PDB file of C-alpha atoms and ligand atoms in Angstrom:
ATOM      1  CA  UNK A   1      18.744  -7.926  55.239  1.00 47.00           C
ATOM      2  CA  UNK A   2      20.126  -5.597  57.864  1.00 45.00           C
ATOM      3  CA  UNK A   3      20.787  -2.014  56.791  1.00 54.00           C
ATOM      4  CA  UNK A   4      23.711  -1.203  58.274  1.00 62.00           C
ATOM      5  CA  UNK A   5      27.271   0.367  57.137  1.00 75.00           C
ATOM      6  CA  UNK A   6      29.583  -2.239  55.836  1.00 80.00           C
ATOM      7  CA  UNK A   7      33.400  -1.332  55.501  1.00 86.00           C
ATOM      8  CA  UNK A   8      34.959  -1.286  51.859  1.00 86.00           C
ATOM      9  CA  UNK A   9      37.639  -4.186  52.939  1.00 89.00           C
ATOM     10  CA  UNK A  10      34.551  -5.989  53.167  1.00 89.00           C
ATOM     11  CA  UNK A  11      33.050  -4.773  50.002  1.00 89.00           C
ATOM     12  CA  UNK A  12      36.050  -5.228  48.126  1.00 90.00           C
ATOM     13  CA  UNK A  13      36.024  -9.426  49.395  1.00 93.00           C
ATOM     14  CA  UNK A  14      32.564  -9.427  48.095  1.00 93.00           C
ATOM     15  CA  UNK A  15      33.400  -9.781  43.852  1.00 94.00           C
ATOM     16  CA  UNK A  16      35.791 -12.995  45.449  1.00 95.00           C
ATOM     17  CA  UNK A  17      33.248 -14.883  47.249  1.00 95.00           C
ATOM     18  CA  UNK A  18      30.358 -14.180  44.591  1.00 94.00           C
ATOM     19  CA  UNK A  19      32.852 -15.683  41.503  1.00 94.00           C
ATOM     20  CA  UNK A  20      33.043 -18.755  44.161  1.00 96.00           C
ATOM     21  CA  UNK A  21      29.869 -19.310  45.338  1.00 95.00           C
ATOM     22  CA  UNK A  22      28.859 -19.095  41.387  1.00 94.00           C
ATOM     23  CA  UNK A  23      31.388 -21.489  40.588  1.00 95.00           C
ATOM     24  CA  UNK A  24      29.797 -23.981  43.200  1.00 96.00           C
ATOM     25  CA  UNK A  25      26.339 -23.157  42.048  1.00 95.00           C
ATOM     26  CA  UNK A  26      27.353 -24.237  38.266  1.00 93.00           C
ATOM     27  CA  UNK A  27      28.928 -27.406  40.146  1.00 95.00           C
ATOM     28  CA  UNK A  28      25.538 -28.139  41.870  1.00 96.00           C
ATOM     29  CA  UNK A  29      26.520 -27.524  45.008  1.00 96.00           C
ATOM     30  CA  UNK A  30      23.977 -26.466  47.434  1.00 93.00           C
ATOM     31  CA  UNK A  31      25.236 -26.149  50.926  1.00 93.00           C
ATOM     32  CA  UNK A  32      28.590 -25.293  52.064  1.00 93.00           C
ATOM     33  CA  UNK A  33      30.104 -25.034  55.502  1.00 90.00           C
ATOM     34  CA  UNK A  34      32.386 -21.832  56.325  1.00 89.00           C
ATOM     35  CA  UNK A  35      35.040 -24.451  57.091  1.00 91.00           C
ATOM     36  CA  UNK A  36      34.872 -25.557  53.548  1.00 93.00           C
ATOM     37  CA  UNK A  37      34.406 -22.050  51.912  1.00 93.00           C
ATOM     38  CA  UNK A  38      37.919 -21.451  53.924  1.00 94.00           C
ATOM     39  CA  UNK A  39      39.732 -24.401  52.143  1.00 94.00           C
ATOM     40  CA  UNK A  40      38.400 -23.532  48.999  1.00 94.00           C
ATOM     41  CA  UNK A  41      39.225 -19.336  49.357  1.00 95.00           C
ATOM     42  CA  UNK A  42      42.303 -20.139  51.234  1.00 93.00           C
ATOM     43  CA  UNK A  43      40.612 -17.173  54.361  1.00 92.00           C
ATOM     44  CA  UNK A  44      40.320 -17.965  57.834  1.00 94.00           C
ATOM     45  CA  UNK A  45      36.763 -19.795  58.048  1.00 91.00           C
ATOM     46  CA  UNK A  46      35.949 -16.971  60.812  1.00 91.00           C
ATOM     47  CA  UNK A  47      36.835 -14.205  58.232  1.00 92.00           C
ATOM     48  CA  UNK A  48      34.253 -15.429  56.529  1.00 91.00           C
ATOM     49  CA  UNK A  49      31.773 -15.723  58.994  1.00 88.00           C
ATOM     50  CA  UNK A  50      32.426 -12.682  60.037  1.00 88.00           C
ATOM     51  CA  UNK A  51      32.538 -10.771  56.443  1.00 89.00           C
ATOM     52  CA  UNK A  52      28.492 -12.935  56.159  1.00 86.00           C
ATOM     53  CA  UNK A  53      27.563 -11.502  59.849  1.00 83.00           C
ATOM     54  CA  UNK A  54      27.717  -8.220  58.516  1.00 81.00           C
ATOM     55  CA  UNK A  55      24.845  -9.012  56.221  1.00 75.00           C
ATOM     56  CA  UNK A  56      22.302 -10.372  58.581  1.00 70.00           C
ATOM     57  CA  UNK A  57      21.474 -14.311  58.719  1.00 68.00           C
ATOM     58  CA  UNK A  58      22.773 -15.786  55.474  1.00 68.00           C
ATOM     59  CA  UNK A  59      23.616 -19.314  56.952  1.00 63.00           C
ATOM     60  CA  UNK A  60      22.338 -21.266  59.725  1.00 58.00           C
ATOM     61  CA  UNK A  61      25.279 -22.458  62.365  1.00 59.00           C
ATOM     62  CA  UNK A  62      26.316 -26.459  61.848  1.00 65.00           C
ATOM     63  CA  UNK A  63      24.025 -26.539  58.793  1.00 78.00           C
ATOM     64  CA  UNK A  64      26.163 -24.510  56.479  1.00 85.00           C
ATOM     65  CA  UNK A  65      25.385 -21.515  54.065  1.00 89.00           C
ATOM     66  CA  UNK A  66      22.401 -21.898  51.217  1.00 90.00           C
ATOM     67  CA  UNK A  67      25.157 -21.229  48.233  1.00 93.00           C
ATOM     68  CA  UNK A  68      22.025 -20.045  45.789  1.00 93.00           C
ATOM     69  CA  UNK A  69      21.085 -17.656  48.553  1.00 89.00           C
ATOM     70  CA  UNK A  70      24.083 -16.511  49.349  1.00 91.00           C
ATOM     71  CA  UNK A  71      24.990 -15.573  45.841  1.00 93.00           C
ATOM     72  CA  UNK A  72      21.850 -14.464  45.226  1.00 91.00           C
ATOM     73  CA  UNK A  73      21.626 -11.769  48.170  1.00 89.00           C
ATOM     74  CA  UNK A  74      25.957 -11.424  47.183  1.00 91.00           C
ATOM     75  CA  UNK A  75      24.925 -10.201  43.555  1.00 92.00           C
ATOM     76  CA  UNK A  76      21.932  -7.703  45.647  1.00 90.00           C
ATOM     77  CA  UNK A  77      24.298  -6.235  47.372  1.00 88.00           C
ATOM     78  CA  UNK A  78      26.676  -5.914  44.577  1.00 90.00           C
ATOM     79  CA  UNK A  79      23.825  -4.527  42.649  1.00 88.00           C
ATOM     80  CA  UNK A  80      24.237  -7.082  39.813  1.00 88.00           C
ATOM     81  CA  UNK A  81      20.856  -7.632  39.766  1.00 87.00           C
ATOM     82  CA  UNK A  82      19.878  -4.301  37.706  1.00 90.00           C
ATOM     83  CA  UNK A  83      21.362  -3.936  34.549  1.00 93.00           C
ATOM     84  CA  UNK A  84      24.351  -0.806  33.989  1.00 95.00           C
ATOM     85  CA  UNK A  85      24.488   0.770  30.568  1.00 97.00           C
ATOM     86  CA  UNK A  86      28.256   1.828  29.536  1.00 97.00           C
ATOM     87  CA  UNK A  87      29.445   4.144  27.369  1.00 98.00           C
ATOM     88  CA  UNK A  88      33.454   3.149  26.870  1.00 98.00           C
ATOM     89  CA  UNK A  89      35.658   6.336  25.512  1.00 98.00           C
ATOM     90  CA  UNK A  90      38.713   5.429  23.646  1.00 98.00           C
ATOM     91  CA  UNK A  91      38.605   2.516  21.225  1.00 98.00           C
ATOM     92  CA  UNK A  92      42.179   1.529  21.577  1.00 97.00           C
ATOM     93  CA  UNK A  93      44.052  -1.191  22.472  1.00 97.00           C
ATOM     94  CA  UNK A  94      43.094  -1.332  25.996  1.00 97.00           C
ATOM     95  CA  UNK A  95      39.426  -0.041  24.965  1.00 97.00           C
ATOM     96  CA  UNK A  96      38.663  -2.778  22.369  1.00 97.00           C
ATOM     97  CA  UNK A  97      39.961  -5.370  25.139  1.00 97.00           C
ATOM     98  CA  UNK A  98      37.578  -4.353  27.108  1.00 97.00           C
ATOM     99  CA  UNK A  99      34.739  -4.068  24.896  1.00 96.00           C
ATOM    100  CA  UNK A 100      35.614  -7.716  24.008  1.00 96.00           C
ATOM    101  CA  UNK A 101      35.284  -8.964  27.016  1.00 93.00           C
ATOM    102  CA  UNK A 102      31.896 -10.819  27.051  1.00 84.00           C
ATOM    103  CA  UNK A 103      31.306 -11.468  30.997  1.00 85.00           C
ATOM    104  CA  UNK A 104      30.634  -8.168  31.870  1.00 90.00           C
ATOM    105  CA  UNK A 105      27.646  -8.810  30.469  1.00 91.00           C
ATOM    106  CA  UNK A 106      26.950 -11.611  32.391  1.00 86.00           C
ATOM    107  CA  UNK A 107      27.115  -9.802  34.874  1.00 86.00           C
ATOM    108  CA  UNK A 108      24.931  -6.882  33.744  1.00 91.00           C
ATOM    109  CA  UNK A 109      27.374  -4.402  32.383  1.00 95.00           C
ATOM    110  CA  UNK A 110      26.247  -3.444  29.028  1.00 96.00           C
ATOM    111  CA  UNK A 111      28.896  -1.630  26.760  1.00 97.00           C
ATOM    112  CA  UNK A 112      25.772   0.294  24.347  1.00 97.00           C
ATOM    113  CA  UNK A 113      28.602   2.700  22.704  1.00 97.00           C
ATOM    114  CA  UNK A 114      32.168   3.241  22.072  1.00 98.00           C
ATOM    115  CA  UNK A 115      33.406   6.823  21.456  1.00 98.00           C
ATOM    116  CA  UNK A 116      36.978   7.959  19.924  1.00 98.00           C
ATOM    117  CA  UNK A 117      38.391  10.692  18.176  1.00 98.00           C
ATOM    118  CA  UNK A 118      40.446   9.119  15.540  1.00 97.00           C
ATOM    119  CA  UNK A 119      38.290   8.997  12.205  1.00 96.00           C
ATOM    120  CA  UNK A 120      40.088   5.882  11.360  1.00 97.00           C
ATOM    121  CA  UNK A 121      38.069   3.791  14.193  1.00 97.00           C
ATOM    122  CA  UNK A 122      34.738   5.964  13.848  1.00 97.00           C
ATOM    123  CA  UNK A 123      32.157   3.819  12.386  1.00 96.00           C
ATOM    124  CA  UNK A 124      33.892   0.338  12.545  1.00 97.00           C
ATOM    125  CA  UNK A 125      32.654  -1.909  15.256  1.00 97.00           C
ATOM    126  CA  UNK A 126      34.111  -3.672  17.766  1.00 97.00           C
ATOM    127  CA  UNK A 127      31.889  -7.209  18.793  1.00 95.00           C
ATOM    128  CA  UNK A 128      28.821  -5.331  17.118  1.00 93.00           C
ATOM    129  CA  UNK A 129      29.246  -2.238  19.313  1.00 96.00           C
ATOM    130  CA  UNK A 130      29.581   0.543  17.136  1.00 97.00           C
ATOM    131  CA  UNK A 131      32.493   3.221  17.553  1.00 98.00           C
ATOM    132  CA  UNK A 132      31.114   6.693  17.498  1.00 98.00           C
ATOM    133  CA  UNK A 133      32.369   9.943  16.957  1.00 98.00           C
ATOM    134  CA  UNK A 134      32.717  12.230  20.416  1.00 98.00           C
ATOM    135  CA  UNK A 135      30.705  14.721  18.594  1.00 97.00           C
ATOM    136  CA  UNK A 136      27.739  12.205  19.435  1.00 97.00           C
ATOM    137  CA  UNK A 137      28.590  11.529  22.784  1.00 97.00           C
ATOM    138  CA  UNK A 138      25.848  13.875  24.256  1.00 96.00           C
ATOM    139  CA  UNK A 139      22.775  13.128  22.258  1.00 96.00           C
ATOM    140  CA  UNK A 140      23.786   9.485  22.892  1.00 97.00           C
ATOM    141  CA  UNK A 141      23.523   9.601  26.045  1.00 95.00           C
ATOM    142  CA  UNK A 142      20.371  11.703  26.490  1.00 93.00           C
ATOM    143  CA  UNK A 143      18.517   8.994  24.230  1.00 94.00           C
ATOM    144  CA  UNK A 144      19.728   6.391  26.440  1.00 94.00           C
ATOM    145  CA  UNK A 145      19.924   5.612  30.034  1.00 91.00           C
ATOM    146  CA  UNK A 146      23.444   5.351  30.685  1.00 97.00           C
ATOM    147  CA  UNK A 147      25.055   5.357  33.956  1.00 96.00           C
ATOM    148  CA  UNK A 148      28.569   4.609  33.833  1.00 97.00           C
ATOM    149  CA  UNK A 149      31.271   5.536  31.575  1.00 98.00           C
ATOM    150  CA  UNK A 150      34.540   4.030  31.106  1.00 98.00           C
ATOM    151  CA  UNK A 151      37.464   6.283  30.100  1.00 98.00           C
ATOM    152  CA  UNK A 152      40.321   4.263  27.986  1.00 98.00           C
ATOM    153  CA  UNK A 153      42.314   7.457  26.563  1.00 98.00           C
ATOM    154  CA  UNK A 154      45.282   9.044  27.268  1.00 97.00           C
ATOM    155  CA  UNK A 155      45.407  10.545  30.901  1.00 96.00           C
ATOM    156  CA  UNK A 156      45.799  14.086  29.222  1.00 97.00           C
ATOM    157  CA  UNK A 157      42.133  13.990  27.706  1.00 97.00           C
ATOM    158  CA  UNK A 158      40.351  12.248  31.009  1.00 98.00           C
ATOM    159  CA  UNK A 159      39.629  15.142  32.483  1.00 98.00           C
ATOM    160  CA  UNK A 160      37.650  16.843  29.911  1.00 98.00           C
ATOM    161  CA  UNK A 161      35.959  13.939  28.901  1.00 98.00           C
ATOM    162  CA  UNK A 162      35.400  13.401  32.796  1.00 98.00           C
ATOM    163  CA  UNK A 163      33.937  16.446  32.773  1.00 98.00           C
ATOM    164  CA  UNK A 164      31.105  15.625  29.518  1.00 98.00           C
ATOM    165  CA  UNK A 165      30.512  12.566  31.185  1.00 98.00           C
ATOM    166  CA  UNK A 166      29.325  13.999  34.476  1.00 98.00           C
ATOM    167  CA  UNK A 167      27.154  16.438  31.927  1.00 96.00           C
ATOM    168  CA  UNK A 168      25.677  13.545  30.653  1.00 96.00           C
ATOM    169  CA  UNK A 169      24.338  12.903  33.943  1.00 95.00           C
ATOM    170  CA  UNK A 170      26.434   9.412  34.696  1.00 97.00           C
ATOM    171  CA  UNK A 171      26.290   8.187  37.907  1.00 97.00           C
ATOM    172  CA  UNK A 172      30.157   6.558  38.345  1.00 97.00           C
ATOM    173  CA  UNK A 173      33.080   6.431  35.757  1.00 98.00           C
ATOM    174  CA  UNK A 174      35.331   3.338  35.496  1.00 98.00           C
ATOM    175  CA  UNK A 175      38.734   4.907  34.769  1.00 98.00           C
ATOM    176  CA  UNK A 176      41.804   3.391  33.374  1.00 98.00           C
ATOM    177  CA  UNK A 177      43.372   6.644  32.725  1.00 97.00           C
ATOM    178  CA  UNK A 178      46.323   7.245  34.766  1.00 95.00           C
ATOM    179  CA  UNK A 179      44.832  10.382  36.804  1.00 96.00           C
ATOM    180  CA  UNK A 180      42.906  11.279  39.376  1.00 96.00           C
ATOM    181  CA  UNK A 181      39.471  12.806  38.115  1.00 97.00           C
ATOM    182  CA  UNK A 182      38.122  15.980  39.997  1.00 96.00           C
ATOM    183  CA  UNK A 183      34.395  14.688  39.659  1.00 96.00           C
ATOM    184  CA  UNK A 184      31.339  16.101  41.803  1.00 96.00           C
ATOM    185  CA  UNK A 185      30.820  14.170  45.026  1.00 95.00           C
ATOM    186  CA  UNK A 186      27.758  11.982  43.654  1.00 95.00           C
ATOM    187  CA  UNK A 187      29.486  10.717  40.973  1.00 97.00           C
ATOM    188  CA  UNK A 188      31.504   7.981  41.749  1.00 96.00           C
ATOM    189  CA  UNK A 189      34.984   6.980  40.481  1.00 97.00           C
ATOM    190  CA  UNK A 190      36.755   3.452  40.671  1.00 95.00           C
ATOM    191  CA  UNK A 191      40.489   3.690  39.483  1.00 96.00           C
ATOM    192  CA  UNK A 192      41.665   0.775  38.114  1.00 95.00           C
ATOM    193  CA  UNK A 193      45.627   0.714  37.576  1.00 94.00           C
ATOM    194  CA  UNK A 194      46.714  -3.072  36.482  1.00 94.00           C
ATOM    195  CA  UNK A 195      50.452  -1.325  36.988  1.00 93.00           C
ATOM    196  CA  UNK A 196      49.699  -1.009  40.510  1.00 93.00           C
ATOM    197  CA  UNK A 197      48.643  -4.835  40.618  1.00 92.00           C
ATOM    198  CA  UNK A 198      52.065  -5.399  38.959  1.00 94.00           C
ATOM    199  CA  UNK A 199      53.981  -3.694  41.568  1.00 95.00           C
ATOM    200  CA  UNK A 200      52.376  -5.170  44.264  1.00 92.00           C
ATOM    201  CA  UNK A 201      53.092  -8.784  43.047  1.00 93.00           C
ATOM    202  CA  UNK A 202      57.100  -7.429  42.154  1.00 95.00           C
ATOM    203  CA  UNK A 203      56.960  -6.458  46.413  1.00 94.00           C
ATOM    204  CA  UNK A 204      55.576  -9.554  46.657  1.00 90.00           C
ATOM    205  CA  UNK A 205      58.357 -11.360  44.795  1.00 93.00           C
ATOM    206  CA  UNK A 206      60.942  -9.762  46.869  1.00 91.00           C
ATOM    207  CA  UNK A 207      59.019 -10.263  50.013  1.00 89.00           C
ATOM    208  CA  UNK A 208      58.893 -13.692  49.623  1.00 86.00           C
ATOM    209  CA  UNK A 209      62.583 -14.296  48.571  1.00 87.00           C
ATOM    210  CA  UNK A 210      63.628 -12.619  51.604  1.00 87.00           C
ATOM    211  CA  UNK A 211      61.776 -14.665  53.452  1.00 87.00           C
ATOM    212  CA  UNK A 212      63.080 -18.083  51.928  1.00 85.00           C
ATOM    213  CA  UNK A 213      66.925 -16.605  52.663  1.00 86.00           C
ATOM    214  CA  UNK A 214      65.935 -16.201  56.389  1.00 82.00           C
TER     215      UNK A 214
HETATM  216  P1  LIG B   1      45.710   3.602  22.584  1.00 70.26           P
HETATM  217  O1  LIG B   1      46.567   4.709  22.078  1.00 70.26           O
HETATM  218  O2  LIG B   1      45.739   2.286  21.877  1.00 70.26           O
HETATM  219  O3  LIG B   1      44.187   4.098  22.624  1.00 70.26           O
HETATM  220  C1  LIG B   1      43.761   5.343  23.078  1.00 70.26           C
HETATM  221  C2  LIG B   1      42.531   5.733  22.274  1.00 70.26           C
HETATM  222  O4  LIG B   1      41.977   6.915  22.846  1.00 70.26           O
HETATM  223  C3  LIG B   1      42.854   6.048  20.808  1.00 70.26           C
HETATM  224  O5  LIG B   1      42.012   5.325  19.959  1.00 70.26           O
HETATM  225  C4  LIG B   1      42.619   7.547  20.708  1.00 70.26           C
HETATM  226  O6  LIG B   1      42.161   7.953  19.439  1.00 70.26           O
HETATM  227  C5  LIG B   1      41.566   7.762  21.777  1.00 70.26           C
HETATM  228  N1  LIG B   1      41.485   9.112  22.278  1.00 70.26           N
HETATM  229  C6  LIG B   1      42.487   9.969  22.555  1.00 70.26           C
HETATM  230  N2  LIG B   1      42.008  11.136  23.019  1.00 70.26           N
HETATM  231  C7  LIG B   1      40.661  11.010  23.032  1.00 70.26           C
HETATM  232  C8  LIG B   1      39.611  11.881  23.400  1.00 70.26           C
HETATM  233  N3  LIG B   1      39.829  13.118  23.844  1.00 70.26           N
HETATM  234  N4  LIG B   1      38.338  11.445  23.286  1.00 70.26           N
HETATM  235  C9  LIG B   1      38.097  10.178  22.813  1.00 70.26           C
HETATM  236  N5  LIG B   1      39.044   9.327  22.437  1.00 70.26           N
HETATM  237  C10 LIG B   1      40.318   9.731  22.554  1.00 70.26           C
HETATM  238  O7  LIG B   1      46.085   3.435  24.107  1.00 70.26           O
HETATM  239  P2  LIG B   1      45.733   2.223  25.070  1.00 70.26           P
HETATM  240  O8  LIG B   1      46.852   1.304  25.140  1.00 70.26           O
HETATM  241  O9  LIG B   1      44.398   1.696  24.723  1.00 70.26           O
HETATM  242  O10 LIG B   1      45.663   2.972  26.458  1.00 70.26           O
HETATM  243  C11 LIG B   1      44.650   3.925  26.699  1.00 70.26           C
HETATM  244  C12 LIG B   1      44.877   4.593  28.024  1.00 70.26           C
HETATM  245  O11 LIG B   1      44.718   3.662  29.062  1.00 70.26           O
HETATM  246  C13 LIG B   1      46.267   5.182  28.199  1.00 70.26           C
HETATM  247  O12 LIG B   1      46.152   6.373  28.900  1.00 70.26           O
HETATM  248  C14 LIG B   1      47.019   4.167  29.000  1.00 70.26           C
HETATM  249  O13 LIG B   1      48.022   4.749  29.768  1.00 70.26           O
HETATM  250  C15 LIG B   1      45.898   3.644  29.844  1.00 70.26           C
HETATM  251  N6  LIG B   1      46.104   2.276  30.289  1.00 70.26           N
HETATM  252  C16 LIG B   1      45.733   2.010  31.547  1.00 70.26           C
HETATM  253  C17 LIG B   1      45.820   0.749  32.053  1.00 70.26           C
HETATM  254  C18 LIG B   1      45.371   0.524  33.443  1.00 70.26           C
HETATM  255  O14 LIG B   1      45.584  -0.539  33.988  1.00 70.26           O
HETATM  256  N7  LIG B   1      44.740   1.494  34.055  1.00 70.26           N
HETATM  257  C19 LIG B   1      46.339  -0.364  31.262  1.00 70.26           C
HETATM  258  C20 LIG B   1      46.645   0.000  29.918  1.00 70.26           C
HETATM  259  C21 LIG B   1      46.543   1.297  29.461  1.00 70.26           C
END
């Protein structure tokens, strides 16, 4: 596959076509023509072939893309072929959500401990994943080899517990909290902010009723 720098619009298309091309795979589908790919995604059929040229030769022109291949070398470059250990600080609501959420696994995202300060959730369990105490948070990780930790607590404690994580030696933090993290450069940081989502449909919503009026 061709080494070469590949823009994060790109990257960020690549979670899309890889929950497609699995979907086709479960279907038993084993070829599929850009053309199609574009009816299904609702993209431009060249968008596609031109997000898949940036990757080297994953289909062969008139023949159509190998789907298993594709999402095969898809997940590689996602990295979903290793497995990610998690540690997931903050077992509230939004915390327990996520550690209920059984497809990350799938996908190799492995939630080994939950961590919260509130003695009322310490030692309960939430799908068999224990809830420890913070206290524990840096022995835990130094027994195991965890690389990402997701922070699910209020936006005035990320910071600090930003701060242990990056002590623990993580390698990227998944953050909910509402802040931006001041992390070292290796360690990387995806925000995600479903209010954001929210108010780009609402622009969305407006956007599109203007449109209808014209
Ligand atoms: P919650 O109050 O139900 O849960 C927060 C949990 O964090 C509690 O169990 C609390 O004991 C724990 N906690 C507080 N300080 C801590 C610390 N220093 N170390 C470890 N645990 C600590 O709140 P909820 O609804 O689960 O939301 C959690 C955070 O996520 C909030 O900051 C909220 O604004 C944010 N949020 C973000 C969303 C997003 O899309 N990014 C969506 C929903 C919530």
């Amino acid at each position: 596959m061709a080494e070469k720098e590949i823009s994060q619009a790109v990257i960020s298309r690549l979670p899309r076509y890889f929950r497609y091309l699995g979907d086709l795979k479960d279907r038993g589908v084993e070829r599929i023509s850009s053309q199609e790919l574009s009816e299904l995604m609702q993209v431009t059929a060249s968008q596609i072939r031109q997000d898949f040229n940036n990757f080297g030769e994953f289909g062969q022109q008139g023949y159509g893309y190998n789907v298993d291949y594709l999402y095969t070398e898809i997940g590689k470059l996602l990295g979903l072929d290793q497995k990610h250990h998690l540690v997931l600080i903050g077992a509230g609501n939004l915390g327990q959500a996520i550690a209920n959420y059984v497809n990350f696994e799938r996908r190799g995202f492995y939630i080994s401990g939950i961590f919260d300060i509130d003695r009322e959730l310490i030692g309960k369990k939430v799908r068999d994943i224990p809830v420890y105490p913070m206290e524990e948070l840096e022995s835990f990780c130094k027994e195991r080899d965890i690389d990402i930790g997701v922070l699910s607590i209020p936006k005035t404690a990320a910071e600090a517990v930003a701060d242990r994580l990056v002590k623990c030696g993580v390698k990227a933090i998944w953050n909910f909290a509402h802040v931006d993290l001041n992390v070292p450069e290796d360690v990387l940081v995806e925000n995600v902010h479903l209010s954001d989502s929210l108010m780009k449909l609402s622009y969305n919503i407006n956007r599109y009723e203007a449109l209808k009026k014209q």
